[in-house]
Short mmCIF file of C-alpha atoms in Angstrom, two decimals:
data_model
loop_
_atom_site.label_atom_id
_atom_site.label_comp_id
_atom_site.label_asym_id
_atom_site.label_seq_id
_atom_site.Cartn_x
_atom_site.Cartn_y
_atom_site.Cartn_z
CA MET A 8 -111.28 48.57 -137.26
CA LYS A 9 -111.49 46.22 -140.26
CA ARG A 10 -108.99 43.86 -138.63
CA ILE A 11 -110.94 43.93 -135.35
CA LEU A 12 -114.24 43.13 -137.12
CA ALA A 13 -112.57 40.36 -139.15
CA GLN A 14 -111.25 38.79 -135.95
CA CYS A 15 -114.69 39.14 -134.33
CA ILE A 16 -116.49 37.49 -137.27
CA LYS A 17 -113.96 34.63 -137.31
CA GLU A 18 -114.59 33.94 -133.63
CA LEU A 19 -118.37 33.96 -134.09
CA VAL A 20 -118.13 31.51 -137.00
CA GLN A 21 -115.93 29.15 -134.98
CA PHE A 22 -118.27 29.44 -132.04
CA ARG A 23 -121.32 28.58 -134.16
CA ARG A 24 -119.63 25.46 -135.53
CA ASP A 25 -118.64 24.08 -132.12
CA ARG A 26 -121.62 22.37 -130.50
CA LEU A 27 -119.75 21.76 -127.25
CA THR A 28 -119.02 25.46 -126.92
CA LEU A 29 -122.66 26.28 -127.66
CA ALA A 30 -123.74 23.97 -124.83
CA LEU A 31 -121.15 25.54 -122.56
CA ALA A 32 -122.50 28.99 -123.37
CA PHE A 33 -126.23 28.38 -122.92
CA LEU A 34 -127.07 24.93 -121.54
CA LEU A 35 -124.68 24.81 -118.58
CA PRO A 36 -125.58 28.33 -117.32
CA PHE A 37 -129.27 27.40 -117.44
CA LEU A 38 -128.61 24.17 -115.52
CA THR A 39 -126.57 26.12 -112.98
CA LEU A 40 -129.44 28.55 -112.52
CA LEU A 41 -131.87 25.68 -111.91
CA ILE A 42 -129.55 23.86 -109.49
CA PHE A 43 -128.68 26.95 -107.46
CA GLY A 44 -132.19 28.38 -107.64
CA PHE A 45 -133.93 25.23 -106.43
CA ALA A 46 -131.25 23.49 -104.35
CA ILE A 47 -129.68 26.27 -102.26
CA ARG A 48 -131.83 27.07 -99.28
CA LEU A 49 -130.49 29.12 -96.41
CA GLU A 50 -133.64 28.72 -94.32
CA SER A 51 -133.82 25.42 -92.46
CA LYS A 52 -137.03 23.52 -93.17
CA ASN A 53 -138.35 19.98 -92.79
CA ILE A 54 -136.19 19.34 -89.72
CA PRO A 55 -136.89 15.84 -88.30
CA LEU A 56 -138.13 16.27 -84.73
CA ILE A 57 -139.07 13.65 -82.15
CA VAL A 58 -141.49 14.42 -79.35
CA GLN A 59 -141.77 11.98 -76.44
CA ASP A 60 -144.93 12.80 -74.49
CA PHE A 61 -145.11 11.31 -70.99
CA ASP A 62 -148.03 13.56 -70.02
CA ARG A 63 -150.51 12.58 -72.75
CA THR A 64 -153.04 15.32 -71.96
CA ASN A 65 -154.91 17.77 -74.16
CA LEU A 66 -152.46 20.52 -73.21
CA SER A 67 -149.38 18.50 -74.16
CA SER A 68 -151.05 17.43 -77.40
CA SER A 69 -151.79 21.07 -78.23
CA TYR A 70 -148.17 21.94 -77.57
CA ILE A 71 -147.00 19.19 -79.93
CA GLU A 72 -149.39 20.35 -82.63
CA ARG A 73 -148.06 23.88 -82.26
CA LEU A 74 -144.49 22.64 -82.75
CA TYR A 75 -145.32 20.95 -86.04
CA ALA A 76 -147.64 23.76 -87.18
CA THR A 77 -144.61 25.96 -87.84
CA ASN A 78 -143.87 23.93 -91.00
CA GLN A 79 -140.25 23.97 -89.90
CA PHE A 80 -140.33 20.59 -88.16
CA ILE A 81 -141.59 17.28 -89.43
CA PRO A 82 -142.50 14.39 -87.12
CA TYR A 83 -140.34 11.31 -87.10
CA LYS A 84 -141.59 8.03 -85.71
CA TRP A 85 -138.98 5.84 -84.13
CA SER A 86 -139.09 2.31 -82.87
CA GLY A 87 -137.84 1.96 -79.33
CA THR A 88 -138.00 3.62 -75.96
CA ASP A 89 -135.01 5.95 -76.09
CA PRO A 90 -135.31 8.72 -78.71
CA VAL A 91 -131.77 9.91 -78.08
CA ARG A 92 -130.22 6.53 -78.72
CA ASP A 93 -132.60 5.46 -81.46
CA ALA A 94 -132.79 8.64 -83.52
CA VAL A 95 -130.69 11.61 -82.38
CA ASP A 96 -127.45 9.69 -81.85
CA ARG A 97 -127.82 8.07 -85.24
CA GLY A 98 -128.39 11.39 -86.97
CA ILE A 99 -131.92 10.46 -88.10
CA ALA A 100 -133.62 13.19 -86.06
CA LYS A 101 -132.05 16.58 -85.41
CA ALA A 102 -133.82 17.24 -82.12
CA ALA A 103 -135.93 15.57 -79.47
CA VAL A 104 -138.47 17.21 -77.12
CA ILE A 105 -139.35 15.24 -73.99
CA ILE A 106 -142.51 16.32 -72.13
CA PRO A 107 -142.52 15.32 -68.42
CA PRO A 108 -145.44 13.39 -66.86
CA GLU A 109 -146.77 16.29 -64.76
CA PHE A 110 -146.49 18.87 -67.56
CA SER A 111 -150.18 19.86 -67.76
CA ARG A 112 -150.77 19.97 -64.02
CA ASP A 113 -147.65 22.03 -63.29
CA VAL A 114 -148.41 24.53 -66.06
CA LYS A 115 -151.96 25.12 -64.87
CA ALA A 116 -150.70 25.48 -61.30
CA SER A 117 -148.24 28.17 -62.49
CA LYS A 118 -145.31 26.06 -61.33
CA ASN A 119 -141.91 26.08 -62.96
CA THR A 120 -142.19 23.47 -65.71
CA GLU A 121 -139.17 22.22 -67.61
CA LEU A 122 -139.10 20.54 -70.99
CA GLN A 123 -136.09 18.53 -72.01
CA VAL A 124 -134.91 19.54 -75.47
CA LEU A 125 -132.01 17.61 -77.02
CA ILE A 126 -130.51 19.15 -80.17
CA ASP A 127 -127.96 17.71 -82.57
CA ALA A 128 -125.38 20.52 -82.78
CA THR A 129 -123.25 18.91 -85.47
CA ASP A 130 -124.46 21.72 -87.70
CA VAL A 131 -124.09 24.78 -85.47
CA ASN A 132 -126.29 27.05 -87.59
CA ASN A 133 -129.04 24.43 -87.79
CA ALA A 134 -128.86 23.91 -84.03
CA ARG A 135 -129.28 27.65 -83.46
CA VAL A 136 -132.34 27.69 -85.71
CA ILE A 137 -133.89 24.75 -83.87
CA LYS A 138 -133.24 26.31 -80.47
CA ASN A 139 -134.76 29.67 -81.42
CA SER A 140 -137.76 28.06 -83.11
CA ILE A 141 -138.64 25.87 -80.14
CA GLN A 142 -138.23 28.83 -77.79
CA GLN A 143 -140.49 31.04 -79.92
CA VAL A 144 -143.11 28.29 -80.26
CA THR A 145 -143.10 27.78 -76.49
CA ASN A 146 -143.55 31.51 -75.82
CA PHE A 147 -146.37 31.74 -78.35
CA PHE A 148 -148.06 28.64 -76.94
CA MET A 149 -148.01 30.08 -73.41
CA ARG A 150 -149.52 33.37 -74.56
CA ASP A 151 -152.09 31.58 -76.70
CA GLN A 152 -153.21 29.51 -73.74
CA GLY A 153 -153.46 32.62 -71.55
CA LEU A 154 -150.78 31.30 -69.21
CA VAL A 155 -148.47 34.31 -69.31
CA PRO A 156 -149.92 37.65 -68.18
CA ALA A 157 -148.79 40.80 -69.93
CA THR A 158 -145.92 42.29 -67.94
CA SER A 159 -144.82 45.10 -70.23
CA SER A 160 -146.56 47.87 -72.13
CA ILE A 161 -143.78 47.98 -74.77
CA THR A 162 -144.65 45.82 -77.76
CA PRO A 163 -142.32 46.00 -80.78
CA LYS A 164 -144.10 45.98 -84.14
CA MET A 165 -141.74 44.54 -86.72
CA ARG A 166 -141.93 44.96 -90.47
CA LEU A 167 -139.76 43.25 -93.07
CA TRP A 168 -138.80 45.53 -95.96
CA PHE A 169 -138.04 44.54 -99.55
CA ASN A 170 -138.86 40.84 -98.99
CA PRO A 171 -141.72 40.59 -96.49
CA GLY A 172 -142.55 37.03 -97.53
CA ARG A 173 -138.93 35.99 -96.96
CA LEU A 174 -138.75 34.32 -100.38
CA GLU A 175 -135.28 32.86 -100.75
CA SER A 176 -135.54 33.03 -104.54
CA LEU A 177 -135.36 36.83 -104.24
CA TYR A 178 -132.00 36.40 -102.51
CA ILE A 179 -130.53 33.44 -104.39
CA VAL A 180 -131.54 34.05 -108.02
CA PRO A 181 -130.08 37.59 -108.41
CA GLY A 182 -126.88 36.23 -106.87
CA VAL A 183 -126.85 33.33 -109.33
CA TYR A 184 -126.90 35.85 -112.17
CA GLY A 185 -123.66 37.33 -110.88
CA VAL A 186 -121.93 33.96 -110.43
CA VAL A 187 -123.02 32.49 -113.77
CA LEU A 188 -122.34 35.59 -115.85
CA TRP A 189 -118.92 35.92 -114.30
CA ILE A 190 -117.83 32.31 -114.83
CA PHE A 191 -119.13 31.13 -118.20
CA PRO A 192 -118.19 34.08 -120.47
CA SER A 193 -114.67 34.01 -119.01
CA LEU A 194 -114.52 30.26 -119.56
CA LEU A 195 -115.54 30.60 -123.21
CA SER A 196 -113.08 33.40 -123.97
CA ALA A 197 -110.23 31.62 -122.17
CA ILE A 198 -110.81 28.43 -124.18
CA ALA A 199 -111.00 30.44 -127.41
CA MET A 200 -107.65 32.09 -126.74
CA VAL A 201 -105.92 28.87 -125.73
CA ARG A 202 -107.34 27.06 -128.77
CA GLU A 203 -105.29 29.41 -130.96
CA LYS A 204 -102.15 28.20 -129.20
CA GLU A 205 -103.00 24.50 -129.35
CA LYS A 206 -103.79 24.61 -133.07
CA GLY A 207 -100.78 26.77 -133.84
CA THR A 208 -102.81 29.51 -135.49
CA ILE A 209 -101.51 31.99 -132.93
CA LEU A 210 -98.21 32.01 -134.86
CA GLN A 211 -100.00 33.51 -137.85
CA VAL A 212 -101.29 36.25 -135.59
CA TYR A 213 -97.82 36.93 -134.22
CA THR A 214 -96.36 37.34 -137.70
CA SER A 215 -99.26 39.40 -139.04
CA SER A 216 -99.79 43.13 -138.86
CA ILE A 217 -102.60 42.85 -136.28
CA SER A 218 -101.68 44.30 -132.90
CA ALA A 219 -102.30 42.81 -129.47
CA THR A 220 -104.99 45.41 -128.83
CA GLU A 221 -106.80 44.58 -132.10
CA LEU A 222 -106.61 40.84 -131.41
CA LEU A 223 -108.02 41.22 -127.90
CA LEU A 224 -110.76 43.59 -129.05
CA GLY A 225 -111.76 41.29 -131.92
CA LYS A 226 -112.06 38.24 -129.68
CA GLY A 227 -113.53 40.30 -126.84
CA ILE A 228 -116.32 41.82 -128.92
CA ALA A 229 -117.28 38.39 -130.31
CA TYR A 230 -117.57 36.78 -126.91
CA LEU A 231 -119.15 39.87 -125.42
CA LEU A 232 -121.99 39.51 -127.95
CA ILE A 233 -122.32 35.85 -126.99
CA ALA A 234 -122.31 36.77 -123.30
CA ILE A 235 -125.04 39.38 -123.83
CA ALA A 236 -127.23 36.74 -125.50
CA GLU A 237 -126.45 34.41 -122.61
CA ALA A 238 -127.45 37.05 -120.06
CA LEU A 239 -130.74 37.76 -121.84
CA VAL A 240 -131.68 34.09 -121.98
CA LEU A 241 -130.68 33.54 -118.35
CA MET A 242 -132.62 36.47 -116.94
CA VAL A 243 -135.74 35.79 -119.00
CA LEU A 244 -135.79 32.16 -117.87
CA GLY A 245 -135.03 33.16 -114.29
CA SER A 246 -137.93 35.61 -114.27
CA LEU A 247 -140.34 33.06 -115.74
CA ILE A 248 -139.31 30.14 -113.53
CA PHE A 249 -138.70 31.90 -110.20
CA HIS A 250 -140.99 34.94 -110.70
CA VAL A 251 -138.19 37.40 -109.94
CA GLY A 252 -139.04 40.72 -111.57
CA LEU A 253 -137.48 44.16 -111.68
CA VAL A 254 -138.41 46.62 -108.95
CA ALA A 255 -136.08 49.43 -110.02
CA GLU A 256 -135.40 51.44 -113.16
CA PRO A 257 -133.37 49.05 -115.37
CA THR A 258 -130.67 51.40 -116.71
CA ALA A 259 -128.20 50.69 -113.90
CA LEU A 260 -128.78 46.95 -114.31
CA LEU A 261 -128.20 47.12 -118.07
CA ILE A 262 -124.99 49.10 -117.71
CA GLY A 263 -123.81 46.89 -114.85
CA THR A 264 -124.51 43.74 -116.87
CA PHE A 265 -122.54 45.12 -119.83
CA LEU A 266 -119.61 46.00 -117.57
CA LEU A 267 -119.60 42.64 -115.79
CA LEU A 268 -119.71 40.73 -119.08
CA THR A 269 -116.83 42.85 -120.35
CA ASP A 270 -114.87 42.09 -117.19
CA SER A 271 -115.64 38.40 -117.51
CA VAL A 272 -114.53 38.22 -121.15
CA MET A 273 -111.34 40.20 -120.46
CA PHE A 274 -110.57 38.02 -117.44
CA GLY A 275 -110.97 34.92 -119.62
CA LEU A 276 -108.69 36.37 -122.29
CA LEU A 277 -106.14 37.13 -119.59
CA LEU A 278 -106.19 33.52 -118.40
CA GLY A 279 -106.06 32.32 -122.02
CA VAL A 280 -103.01 34.44 -122.73
CA ARG A 281 -101.25 33.06 -119.66
CA SER A 282 -102.28 29.40 -120.15
CA SER A 283 -100.61 26.88 -122.44
CA ASN A 284 -103.55 24.47 -122.87
CA GLN A 285 -107.29 24.26 -122.32
CA ASN A 286 -106.99 22.21 -119.13
CA SER A 287 -104.95 24.88 -117.38
CA ALA A 288 -107.32 27.59 -118.63
CA VAL A 289 -110.38 25.74 -117.31
CA GLN A 290 -108.63 25.08 -114.00
CA GLY A 291 -107.73 28.77 -113.75
CA VAL A 292 -111.34 29.83 -114.29
CA ALA A 293 -112.57 27.22 -111.80
CA LEU A 294 -110.00 28.06 -109.14
CA ILE A 295 -109.82 31.84 -109.45
CA GLY A 296 -113.21 32.64 -110.96
CA PHE A 297 -115.66 30.14 -109.53
CA ILE A 298 -114.36 29.87 -105.97
CA THR A 299 -114.06 33.62 -105.48
CA ALA A 300 -117.46 34.27 -107.07
CA LEU A 301 -119.12 31.60 -104.95
CA LEU A 302 -117.45 32.21 -101.59
CA LEU A 303 -116.02 35.75 -101.63
CA SER A 304 -118.69 37.75 -103.43
CA GLY A 305 -121.45 37.87 -100.83
CA PHE A 306 -123.53 35.42 -102.87
CA ILE A 307 -124.10 33.10 -99.90
CA TYR A 308 -121.89 34.26 -97.05
CA PRO A 309 -121.86 37.87 -95.76
CA LEU A 310 -118.68 39.72 -96.62
CA ASN A 311 -118.54 41.15 -93.09
CA ASN A 312 -117.82 37.67 -91.76
CA ILE A 313 -114.62 37.26 -93.81
CA PRO A 314 -111.56 37.84 -91.58
CA PHE A 315 -108.61 40.06 -92.46
CA PRO A 316 -106.52 39.83 -94.66
CA LEU A 317 -108.78 37.53 -96.71
CA SER A 318 -111.40 40.27 -96.56
CA LEU A 319 -109.29 42.26 -99.04
CA VAL A 320 -109.86 39.72 -101.84
CA PRO A 321 -113.55 40.59 -102.49
CA ASN A 322 -112.47 44.10 -103.46
CA VAL A 323 -111.10 42.73 -106.76
CA VAL A 324 -113.93 40.23 -107.44
CA PRO A 325 -116.26 41.77 -110.07
CA ALA A 326 -119.09 39.38 -109.19
CA ARG A 327 -119.22 41.01 -105.74
CA TYR A 328 -120.18 44.38 -107.23
CA TYR A 329 -122.58 42.93 -109.79
CA ILE A 330 -124.47 40.94 -107.16
CA ASP A 331 -125.08 44.22 -105.32
CA ILE A 332 -126.47 45.64 -108.57
CA THR A 333 -128.78 42.69 -109.29
CA ARG A 334 -130.11 42.50 -105.74
CA ASP A 335 -130.83 46.20 -105.87
CA ALA A 336 -132.58 45.89 -109.24
CA PHE A 337 -134.67 42.84 -108.30
CA VAL A 338 -135.17 43.32 -104.54
CA ARG A 339 -134.36 46.74 -103.04
CA GLY A 340 -135.07 49.13 -105.90
CA THR A 341 -132.74 51.93 -104.73
CA GLY A 342 -131.41 52.70 -108.21
CA TRP A 343 -128.37 54.77 -109.12
CA ALA A 344 -127.88 56.18 -105.65
CA GLY A 345 -127.20 52.73 -104.24
CA VAL A 346 -125.06 51.14 -106.98
CA TRP A 347 -122.98 53.91 -108.60
CA PHE A 348 -119.84 52.81 -106.78
CA ASP A 349 -120.31 49.22 -107.98
CA LEU A 350 -120.53 50.43 -111.59
CA VAL A 351 -117.33 52.44 -111.21
CA MET A 352 -115.47 49.45 -109.76
CA LEU A 353 -116.63 47.19 -112.58
CA ALA A 354 -115.34 49.67 -115.14
CA ILE A 355 -111.97 49.97 -113.37
CA LEU A 356 -111.49 46.21 -113.06
CA GLY A 357 -112.33 45.72 -116.76
CA LEU A 358 -109.66 48.22 -117.77
CA ILE A 359 -107.14 46.49 -115.51
CA PHE A 360 -107.83 43.05 -117.01
CA PHE A 361 -107.60 44.40 -120.55
CA ASN A 362 -104.38 46.30 -119.93
CA ILE A 363 -102.65 43.29 -118.33
CA SER A 364 -103.73 41.02 -121.21
CA ARG A 365 -102.51 43.53 -123.78
CA ARG A 366 -99.11 43.84 -122.13
CA VAL A 367 -98.62 40.08 -121.86
CA LEU A 368 -99.73 39.47 -125.44
CA SER A 369 -97.53 42.29 -126.74
CA ARG A 370 -94.45 40.61 -125.26
CA MET A 371 -95.39 37.33 -126.97
CA GLN A 372 -95.65 38.87 -130.45
CA LEU A 373 -92.67 39.17 -132.78
CA PRO A 374 -91.25 42.67 -133.14
CA ASN A 375 -91.78 44.49 -136.41
#
């Protein structure tokens, strides 16, 4: 235990002296939180929309006002006579609504009235949002004007649970915690391990009486303490900036955070043991850690949409399980009943990373 604590203290002293590592531990995670928290928006807003009104009546004007009252579309003024050629084809506007000359008269006469809606489907998801929004606005406008009689006695009453205001920060920010706390602690521990090789001090370790387990535990405990401080700072700032607070009993979150940070540090040590220089270690964290955490953890894209056999990869991505824990703690509030399996998987993956690192490092050491 004395050798483990000595190794831990040495790592903390080296960490405190390195300003670049300090920035990597605290400044970059905070910037990542701000960028992801403010920049990533899954809900389409401020979509440029052109409306060409050939009817120019009070009814058509009311319909146009209703389109822009959704706060999803913004008007775009174009110069010319052809909105398709002048705006949609050039990618300036994402959709164009053309109201025919006899729109008001045909609607009041209960005739079949057609609007021409031209949508830029370059972005398929955005096109689907535009189509559904215009359809819903049209249906609401007809009911509001008393133009559609009630034809059914069945009226669904919908209620949104957990996030009734549909705040994207409640979805994005807890996910950012999982991505950031998976990437940066592993990056720090990987660089720390590789630094021993580059400076040649690893040879002293190989010839000393310290074992591979003691070396890994000493470095792991040091960077686990740093990661815990990083997690506290990140979550406090996230709560203050984005107003994301706990809705569940925090014990599961605390244990899950400890397990994820342990996994992250052990994963970084594993990459550091296998890498020969800092560039390869950083590339390993970026390629294996960042891409999987960003794309295969459920942070942005649903895991159900990932095809087989790629769908097997998220099963070994710790960030996937931690994101479930954070979203439960900050959004759903289920507690232990909903996240116990995630905690078990985090513990198992941490043991796997540690055992692989210990075996690799044991083979590198000189025999007694």
